[in-house]
Amino acid sequence: MARKELSAAALLLLGLLHERPMHPYQAHQTLKQRGDDRLASITPGSVYHAMDRLESDGLVEIVGTDRDGNRPQRTTYRLTDAGREAFAARTALLLGEPRREHPCFPLALSQAHAIDRSDAVVALRARRAALADELASHTHRYDVVRGHGLPRRLLLDVEYDIRRIQSDLAWLDALLADLDAGALDWDEAVPQSFRDFSAARARATDALP
């Protein structure tokens, strides 16, 4: 039977368990501390659910339980050989296989022409400010941990985020500059030549068997 696809939370948990055995609460706290909640939805509930699923699939196993004072009993898990294999296979697949994703921003851009230009500009400027803050936060965090000797190979995801945000900011700046200068005409009509071209394509498609 084919193995079920690992969720993002499950992949993060398996990555943590490469380091040492952990209980779900400790795993959740570690992921939050490292900022990995930007990579997937990480809540206490999602971590406990993912760990239970990994255990039932044989990818992790229980090594013991303990109780600290009046706190609830905690179950500690460790990685199995099957878990290591599944982790390596899934990570390699995600590294090498581009996937069609559906982020919200391109969707909004595809419909932006239908709202007032001024509203679009206000929203784009708000996005630019938020991205600038996010870039500053990521860059500061990266510089701090690198300054304390954390190897670069452990920060490739942060590097990617930094470069992605820088690229997004550059594109937004160019778009906003075009809007401010009038180089992008918000009220430009669709020419008849394009309407004719589009109609011809539609007829050709309809004629296909």
PDB file of C-alpha atoms in Angstrom:
ATOM      1  CA  MET A   1       0.000   0.000   0.000  1.00  0.00           C
ATOM      2  CA  ALA A   2       1.338   3.464  -0.910  1.00  0.00           C
ATOM      3  CA  ARG A   3       2.517   5.570   2.020  1.00  0.00           C
ATOM      4  CA  LYS A   4       0.476   8.638   2.789  1.00  0.00           C
ATOM      5  CA  GLU A   5       2.012  11.975   1.886  1.00  0.00           C
ATOM      6  CA  LEU A   6       3.704  13.693   4.819  1.00  0.00           C
ATOM      7  CA  SER A   7       2.126  16.977   5.866  1.00  0.00           C
ATOM      8  CA  ALA A   8       4.245  20.073   6.440  1.00  0.00           C
ATOM      9  CA  ALA A   9       3.833  19.725  10.215  1.00  0.00           C
ATOM     10  CA  ALA A  10       4.840  16.053  10.063  1.00  0.00           C
ATOM     11  CA  LEU A  11       7.940  16.890   8.034  1.00  0.00           C
ATOM     12  CA  LEU A  12       8.986  19.528  10.576  1.00  0.00           C
ATOM     13  CA  LEU A  13       8.468  17.075  13.437  1.00  0.00           C
ATOM     14  CA  LEU A  14      10.530  14.373  11.761  1.00  0.00           C
ATOM     15  CA  GLY A  15      13.256  16.944  11.203  1.00  0.00           C
ATOM     16  CA  LEU A  16      13.265  17.803  14.908  1.00  0.00           C
ATOM     17  CA  LEU A  17      13.396  14.156  15.938  1.00  0.00           C
ATOM     18  CA  HIS A  18      16.600  13.766  13.934  1.00  0.00           C
ATOM     19  CA  GLU A  19      18.180  15.844  16.710  1.00  0.00           C
ATOM     20  CA  ARG A  20      16.845  13.963  19.756  1.00  0.00           C
ATOM     21  CA  PRO A  21      13.685  12.344  21.124  1.00  0.00           C
ATOM     22  CA  MET A  22      11.003  14.863  22.163  1.00  0.00           C
ATOM     23  CA  HIS A  23       7.477  15.034  23.492  1.00  0.00           C
ATOM     24  CA  PRO A  24       4.916  17.018  21.470  1.00  0.00           C
ATOM     25  CA  TYR A  25       4.857  20.032  23.801  1.00  0.00           C
ATOM     26  CA  GLN A  26       8.643  20.350  23.603  1.00  0.00           C
ATOM     27  CA  ALA A  27       8.498  19.974  19.818  1.00  0.00           C
ATOM     28  CA  HIS A  28       5.851  22.694  19.548  1.00  0.00           C
ATOM     29  CA  GLN A  29       7.860  25.092  21.721  1.00  0.00           C
ATOM     30  CA  THR A  30      11.050  24.422  19.735  1.00  0.00           C
ATOM     31  CA  LEU A  31       9.347  25.031  16.384  1.00  0.00           C
ATOM     32  CA  LYS A  32       7.834  28.286  17.643  1.00  0.00           C
ATOM     33  CA  GLN A  33      11.160  29.438  19.085  1.00  0.00           C
ATOM     34  CA  ARG A  34      12.935  28.791  15.786  1.00  0.00           C
ATOM     35  CA  GLY A  35      10.278  30.628  13.809  1.00  0.00           C
ATOM     36  CA  ASP A  36       9.269  27.531  11.876  1.00  0.00           C
ATOM     37  CA  ASP A  37       5.605  28.461  12.272  1.00  0.00           C
ATOM     38  CA  ARG A  38       6.135  30.604   9.166  1.00  0.00           C
ATOM     39  CA  LEU A  39       6.600  27.372   7.200  1.00  0.00           C
ATOM     40  CA  ALA A  40       3.426  25.597   8.316  1.00  0.00           C
ATOM     41  CA  SER A  41       0.465  25.948  10.645  1.00  0.00           C
ATOM     42  CA  ILE A  42       1.956  25.021  14.008  1.00  0.00           C
ATOM     43  CA  THR A  43      -0.432  24.815  16.941  1.00  0.00           C
ATOM     44  CA  PRO A  44      -0.335  22.495  19.956  1.00  0.00           C
ATOM     45  CA  GLY A  45      -3.265  20.595  18.480  1.00  0.00           C
ATOM     46  CA  SER A  46      -1.671  20.178  15.055  1.00  0.00           C
ATOM     47  CA  VAL A  47       1.590  18.964  16.609  1.00  0.00           C
ATOM     48  CA  TYR A  48      -0.120  16.368  18.816  1.00  0.00           C
ATOM     49  CA  HIS A  49      -2.280  15.201  15.900  1.00  0.00           C
ATOM     50  CA  ALA A  50       0.713  14.923  13.555  1.00  0.00           C
ATOM     51  CA  MET A  51       2.747  13.011  16.157  1.00  0.00           C
ATOM     52  CA  ASP A  52      -0.109  10.547  16.708  1.00  0.00           C
ATOM     53  CA  ARG A  53      -0.368  10.049  12.955  1.00  0.00           C
ATOM     54  CA  LEU A  54       3.384   9.497  12.627  1.00  0.00           C
ATOM     55  CA  GLU A  55       3.291   6.947  15.438  1.00  0.00           C
ATOM     56  CA  SER A  56       0.379   5.039  13.890  1.00  0.00           C
ATOM     57  CA  ASP A  57       2.261   5.003  10.547  1.00  0.00           C
ATOM     58  CA  GLY A  58       5.383   3.600  12.201  1.00  0.00           C
ATOM     59  CA  LEU A  59       7.523   6.652  11.471  1.00  0.00           C
ATOM     60  CA  VAL A  60       8.083   7.467  15.153  1.00  0.00           C
ATOM     61  CA  GLU A  61       7.878   5.317  18.269  1.00  0.00           C
ATOM     62  CA  ILE A  62       7.282   5.914  21.953  1.00  0.00           C
ATOM     63  CA  VAL A  63      10.371   5.747  24.165  1.00  0.00           C
ATOM     64  CA  GLY A  64       8.736   6.601  27.474  1.00  0.00           C
ATOM     65  CA  THR A  65       6.329   8.732  29.458  1.00  0.00           C
ATOM     66  CA  ASP A  66       6.891  11.033  32.389  1.00  0.00           C
ATOM     67  CA  ARG A  67       4.972  13.395  34.635  1.00  0.00           C
ATOM     68  CA  ASP A  68       6.397  16.629  36.097  1.00  0.00           C
ATOM     69  CA  GLY A  69       4.482  17.523  39.255  1.00  0.00           C
ATOM     70  CA  ASN A  70       0.811  18.146  38.568  1.00  0.00           C
ATOM     71  CA  ARG A  71       1.337  18.594  34.831  1.00  0.00           C
ATOM     72  CA  PRO A  72      -0.263  16.168  32.368  1.00  0.00           C
ATOM     73  CA  GLN A  73       1.669  13.034  31.487  1.00  0.00           C
ATOM     74  CA  ARG A  74       4.017  13.548  28.556  1.00  0.00           C
ATOM     75  CA  THR A  75       4.910  10.935  25.969  1.00  0.00           C
ATOM     76  CA  THR A  76       8.347  11.123  24.352  1.00  0.00           C
ATOM     77  CA  TYR A  77       8.871   9.943  20.777  1.00  0.00           C
ATOM     78  CA  ARG A  78      11.897   9.078  18.698  1.00  0.00           C
ATOM     79  CA  LEU A  79      12.470   8.614  14.980  1.00  0.00           C
ATOM     80  CA  THR A  80      12.336   5.137  13.461  1.00  0.00           C
ATOM     81  CA  ASP A  81      14.325   3.931  10.468  1.00  0.00           C
ATOM     82  CA  ALA A  82      11.121   4.113   8.429  1.00  0.00           C
ATOM     83  CA  GLY A  83      10.696   7.694   9.600  1.00  0.00           C
ATOM     84  CA  ARG A  84      14.186   8.600   8.432  1.00  0.00           C
ATOM     85  CA  GLU A  85      13.522   7.081   5.015  1.00  0.00           C
ATOM     86  CA  ALA A  86      10.149   8.804   4.652  1.00  0.00           C
ATOM     87  CA  PHE A  87      11.634  12.136   5.748  1.00  0.00           C
ATOM     88  CA  ALA A  88      14.527  11.905   3.268  1.00  0.00           C
ATOM     89  CA  ALA A  89      12.253  10.880   0.390  1.00  0.00           C
ATOM     90  CA  ARG A  90       9.700  13.630   1.033  1.00  0.00           C
ATOM     91  CA  THR A  91      12.334  16.344   1.478  1.00  0.00           C
ATOM     92  CA  ALA A  92      14.127  15.356  -1.728  1.00  0.00           C
ATOM     93  CA  LEU A  93      10.808  15.318  -3.600  1.00  0.00           C
ATOM     94  CA  LEU A  94       9.856  18.816  -2.423  1.00  0.00           C
ATOM     95  CA  LEU A  95      13.327  20.129  -3.248  1.00  0.00           C
ATOM     96  CA  GLY A  96      13.284  18.805  -6.780  1.00  0.00           C
ATOM     97  CA  GLU A  97       9.666  18.943  -7.921  1.00  0.00           C
ATOM     98  CA  PRO A  98       8.104  22.349  -8.637  1.00  0.00           C
ATOM     99  CA  ARG A  99       4.483  22.279  -7.519  1.00  0.00           C
ATOM    100  CA  ARG A 100       1.547  24.374  -8.604  1.00  0.00           C
ATOM    101  CA  GLU A 101       0.571  26.474  -5.628  1.00  0.00           C
ATOM    102  CA  HIS A 102      -2.232  28.973  -5.320  1.00  0.00           C
ATOM    103  CA  PRO A 103      -1.096  31.951  -3.233  1.00  0.00           C
ATOM    104  CA  CYS A 104      -3.620  34.710  -2.652  1.00  0.00           C
ATOM    105  CA  PHE A 105      -1.593  37.650  -3.972  1.00  0.00           C
ATOM    106  CA  PRO A 106      -1.563  36.622  -7.670  1.00  0.00           C
ATOM    107  CA  LEU A 107      -5.294  35.966  -7.367  1.00  0.00           C
ATOM    108  CA  ALA A 108      -5.824  39.481  -6.010  1.00  0.00           C
ATOM    109  CA  LEU A 109      -3.625  40.958  -8.757  1.00  0.00           C
ATOM    110  CA  SER A 110      -5.731  39.220 -11.397  1.00  0.00           C
ATOM    111  CA  GLN A 111      -8.813  41.031 -10.065  1.00  0.00           C
ATOM    112  CA  ALA A 112      -7.242  44.348  -9.024  1.00  0.00           C
ATOM    113  CA  HIS A 113      -8.274  46.061 -12.275  1.00  0.00           C
ATOM    114  CA  ALA A 114     -11.898  45.832 -11.164  1.00  0.00           C
ATOM    115  CA  ILE A 115     -11.474  48.042  -8.068  1.00  0.00           C
ATOM    116  CA  ASP A 116     -10.712  51.746  -7.864  1.00  0.00           C
ATOM    117  CA  ARG A 117      -7.134  52.691  -8.660  1.00  0.00           C
ATOM    118  CA  SER A 118      -6.804  54.627  -5.389  1.00  0.00           C
ATOM    119  CA  ASP A 119      -7.948  51.611  -3.353  1.00  0.00           C
ATOM    120  CA  ALA A 120      -5.495  49.381  -5.171  1.00  0.00           C
ATOM    121  CA  VAL A 121      -2.626  51.786  -4.522  1.00  0.00           C
ATOM    122  CA  VAL A 122      -3.456  52.046  -0.811  1.00  0.00           C
ATOM    123  CA  ALA A 123      -3.548  48.248  -0.526  1.00  0.00           C
ATOM    124  CA  LEU A 124      -0.286  47.805  -2.442  1.00  0.00           C
ATOM    125  CA  ARG A 125       1.470  50.373  -0.265  1.00  0.00           C
ATOM    126  CA  ALA A 126       0.210  48.584   2.855  1.00  0.00           C
ATOM    127  CA  ARG A 127       1.565  45.309   1.487  1.00  0.00           C
ATOM    128  CA  ARG A 128       4.896  46.945   0.732  1.00  0.00           C
ATOM    129  CA  ALA A 129       5.182  48.264   4.301  1.00  0.00           C
ATOM    130  CA  ALA A 130       4.328  44.857   5.761  1.00  0.00           C
ATOM    131  CA  LEU A 131       6.882  43.125   3.531  1.00  0.00           C
ATOM    132  CA  ALA A 132       9.563  45.652   4.495  1.00  0.00           C
ATOM    133  CA  ASP A 133       8.912  44.907   8.175  1.00  0.00           C
ATOM    134  CA  GLU A 134       9.042  41.172   7.488  1.00  0.00           C
ATOM    135  CA  LEU A 135      12.323  41.551   5.604  1.00  0.00           C
ATOM    136  CA  ALA A 136      13.871  43.541   8.449  1.00  0.00           C
ATOM    137  CA  SER A 137      12.783  40.893  10.955  1.00  0.00           C
ATOM    138  CA  HIS A 138      14.125  37.987   8.894  1.00  0.00           C
ATOM    139  CA  THR A 139      17.395  39.765   8.148  1.00  0.00           C
ATOM    140  CA  HIS A 140      17.982  40.677  11.788  1.00  0.00           C
ATOM    141  CA  ARG A 141      17.250  37.142  12.919  1.00  0.00           C
ATOM    142  CA  TYR A 142      19.513  35.690  10.254  1.00  0.00           C
ATOM    143  CA  ASP A 143      22.392  38.000  11.121  1.00  0.00           C
ATOM    144  CA  VAL A 144      22.077  37.266  14.853  1.00  0.00           C
ATOM    145  CA  VAL A 145      22.159  33.472  14.565  1.00  0.00           C
ATOM    146  CA  ARG A 146      24.874  33.525  11.906  1.00  0.00           C
ATOM    147  CA  GLY A 147      26.874  35.829  14.154  1.00  0.00           C
ATOM    148  CA  HIS A 148      26.620  33.196  16.875  1.00  0.00           C
ATOM    149  CA  GLY A 149      27.961  30.506  14.553  1.00  0.00           C
ATOM    150  CA  LEU A 150      24.849  28.708  13.296  1.00  0.00           C
ATOM    151  CA  PRO A 151      25.871  26.954  10.042  1.00  0.00           C
ATOM    152  CA  ARG A 152      24.442  28.413   6.853  1.00  0.00           C
ATOM    153  CA  ARG A 153      23.026  25.022   5.776  1.00  0.00           C
ATOM    154  CA  LEU A 154      20.523  25.299   8.635  1.00  0.00           C
ATOM    155  CA  LEU A 155      19.279  28.660   7.365  1.00  0.00           C
ATOM    156  CA  LEU A 156      18.645  28.040   3.672  1.00  0.00           C
ATOM    157  CA  ASP A 157      14.894  28.492   4.128  1.00  0.00           C
ATOM    158  CA  VAL A 158      15.481  31.887   5.755  1.00  0.00           C
ATOM    159  CA  GLU A 159      17.848  32.893   2.942  1.00  0.00           C
ATOM    160  CA  TYR A 160      15.179  31.943   0.426  1.00  0.00           C
ATOM    161  CA  ASP A 161      12.553  34.003   2.283  1.00  0.00           C
ATOM    162  CA  ILE A 162      14.874  37.009   2.378  1.00  0.00           C
ATOM    163  CA  ARG A 163      15.602  36.815  -1.359  1.00  0.00           C
ATOM    164  CA  ARG A 164      11.916  36.253  -2.171  1.00  0.00           C
ATOM    165  CA  ILE A 165      10.835  39.278  -0.154  1.00  0.00           C
ATOM    166  CA  GLN A 166      13.561  41.416  -1.711  1.00  0.00           C
ATOM    167  CA  SER A 167      12.330  40.401  -5.167  1.00  0.00           C
ATOM    168  CA  ASP A 168       8.703  41.103  -4.209  1.00  0.00           C
ATOM    169  CA  LEU A 169       9.649  44.533  -2.884  1.00  0.00           C
ATOM    170  CA  ALA A 170      11.557  45.409  -6.047  1.00  0.00           C
ATOM    171  CA  TRP A 171       8.548  44.441  -8.192  1.00  0.00           C
ATOM    172  CA  LEU A 172       6.121  46.357  -5.965  1.00  0.00           C
ATOM    173  CA  ASP A 173       8.331  49.450  -6.029  1.00  0.00           C
ATOM    174  CA  ALA A 174       8.427  49.363  -9.834  1.00  0.00           C
ATOM    175  CA  LEU A 175       4.651  48.869 -10.037  1.00  0.00           C
ATOM    176  CA  LEU A 176       3.918  51.712  -7.618  1.00  0.00           C
ATOM    177  CA  ALA A 177       6.336  53.978  -9.493  1.00  0.00           C
ATOM    178  CA  ASP A 178       4.493  53.226 -12.758  1.00  0.00           C
ATOM    179  CA  LEU A 179       1.167  53.981 -11.099  1.00  0.00           C
ATOM    180  CA  ASP A 180       2.456  57.240  -9.637  1.00  0.00           C
ATOM    181  CA  ALA A 181       3.958  58.330 -12.971  1.00  0.00           C
ATOM    182  CA  GLY A 182       0.897  57.361 -14.998  1.00  0.00           C
ATOM    183  CA  ALA A 183       2.893  54.808 -16.975  1.00  0.00           C
ATOM    184  CA  LEU A 184       0.252  52.248 -16.013  1.00  0.00           C
ATOM    185  CA  ASP A 185      -3.114  53.543 -17.209  1.00  0.00           C
ATOM    186  CA  TRP A 186      -5.766  52.109 -14.862  1.00  0.00           C
ATOM    187  CA  ASP A 187      -8.611  53.093 -17.200  1.00  0.00           C
ATOM    188  CA  GLU A 188      -7.092  51.889 -20.490  1.00  0.00           C
ATOM    189  CA  ALA A 189      -9.715  50.186 -22.622  1.00  0.00           C
ATOM    190  CA  VAL A 190      -9.207  46.746 -24.133  1.00  0.00           C
ATOM    191  CA  PRO A 191      -8.610  47.400 -27.869  1.00  0.00           C
ATOM    192  CA  GLN A 192     -10.828  45.892 -30.542  1.00  0.00           C
ATOM    193  CA  SER A 193      -7.838  44.095 -32.036  1.00  0.00           C
ATOM    194  CA  PHE A 194      -7.472  42.032 -28.876  1.00  0.00           C
ATOM    195  CA  ARG A 195     -11.208  41.352 -28.711  1.00  0.00           C
ATOM    196  CA  ASP A 196     -11.044  40.033 -32.301  1.00  0.00           C
ATOM    197  CA  PHE A 197      -8.003  37.903 -31.464  1.00  0.00           C
ATOM    198  CA  SER A 198      -9.713  36.470 -28.374  1.00  0.00           C
ATOM    199  CA  ALA A 199     -12.903  35.689 -30.302  1.00  0.00           C
ATOM    200  CA  ALA A 200     -10.910  33.888 -33.017  1.00  0.00           C
ATOM    201  CA  ARG A 201      -9.157  31.757 -30.423  1.00  0.00           C
ATOM    202  CA  ALA A 202     -12.477  30.870 -28.822  1.00  0.00           C
ATOM    203  CA  ARG A 203     -13.915  29.801 -32.189  1.00  0.00           C
ATOM    204  CA  ALA A 204     -10.840  27.675 -32.876  1.00  0.00           C
ATOM    205  CA  THR A 205     -11.152  25.992 -29.479  1.00  0.00           C
ATOM    206  CA  ASP A 206     -14.854  25.304 -29.988  1.00  0.00           C
ATOM    207  CA  ALA A 207     -14.082  23.666 -33.332  1.00  0.00           C
ATOM    208  CA  LEU A 208     -11.777  21.079 -31.755  1.00  0.00           C
ATOM    209  CA  PRO A 209     -13.239  17.540 -31.568  1.00  0.00           C
TER     210      PRO A 209
END
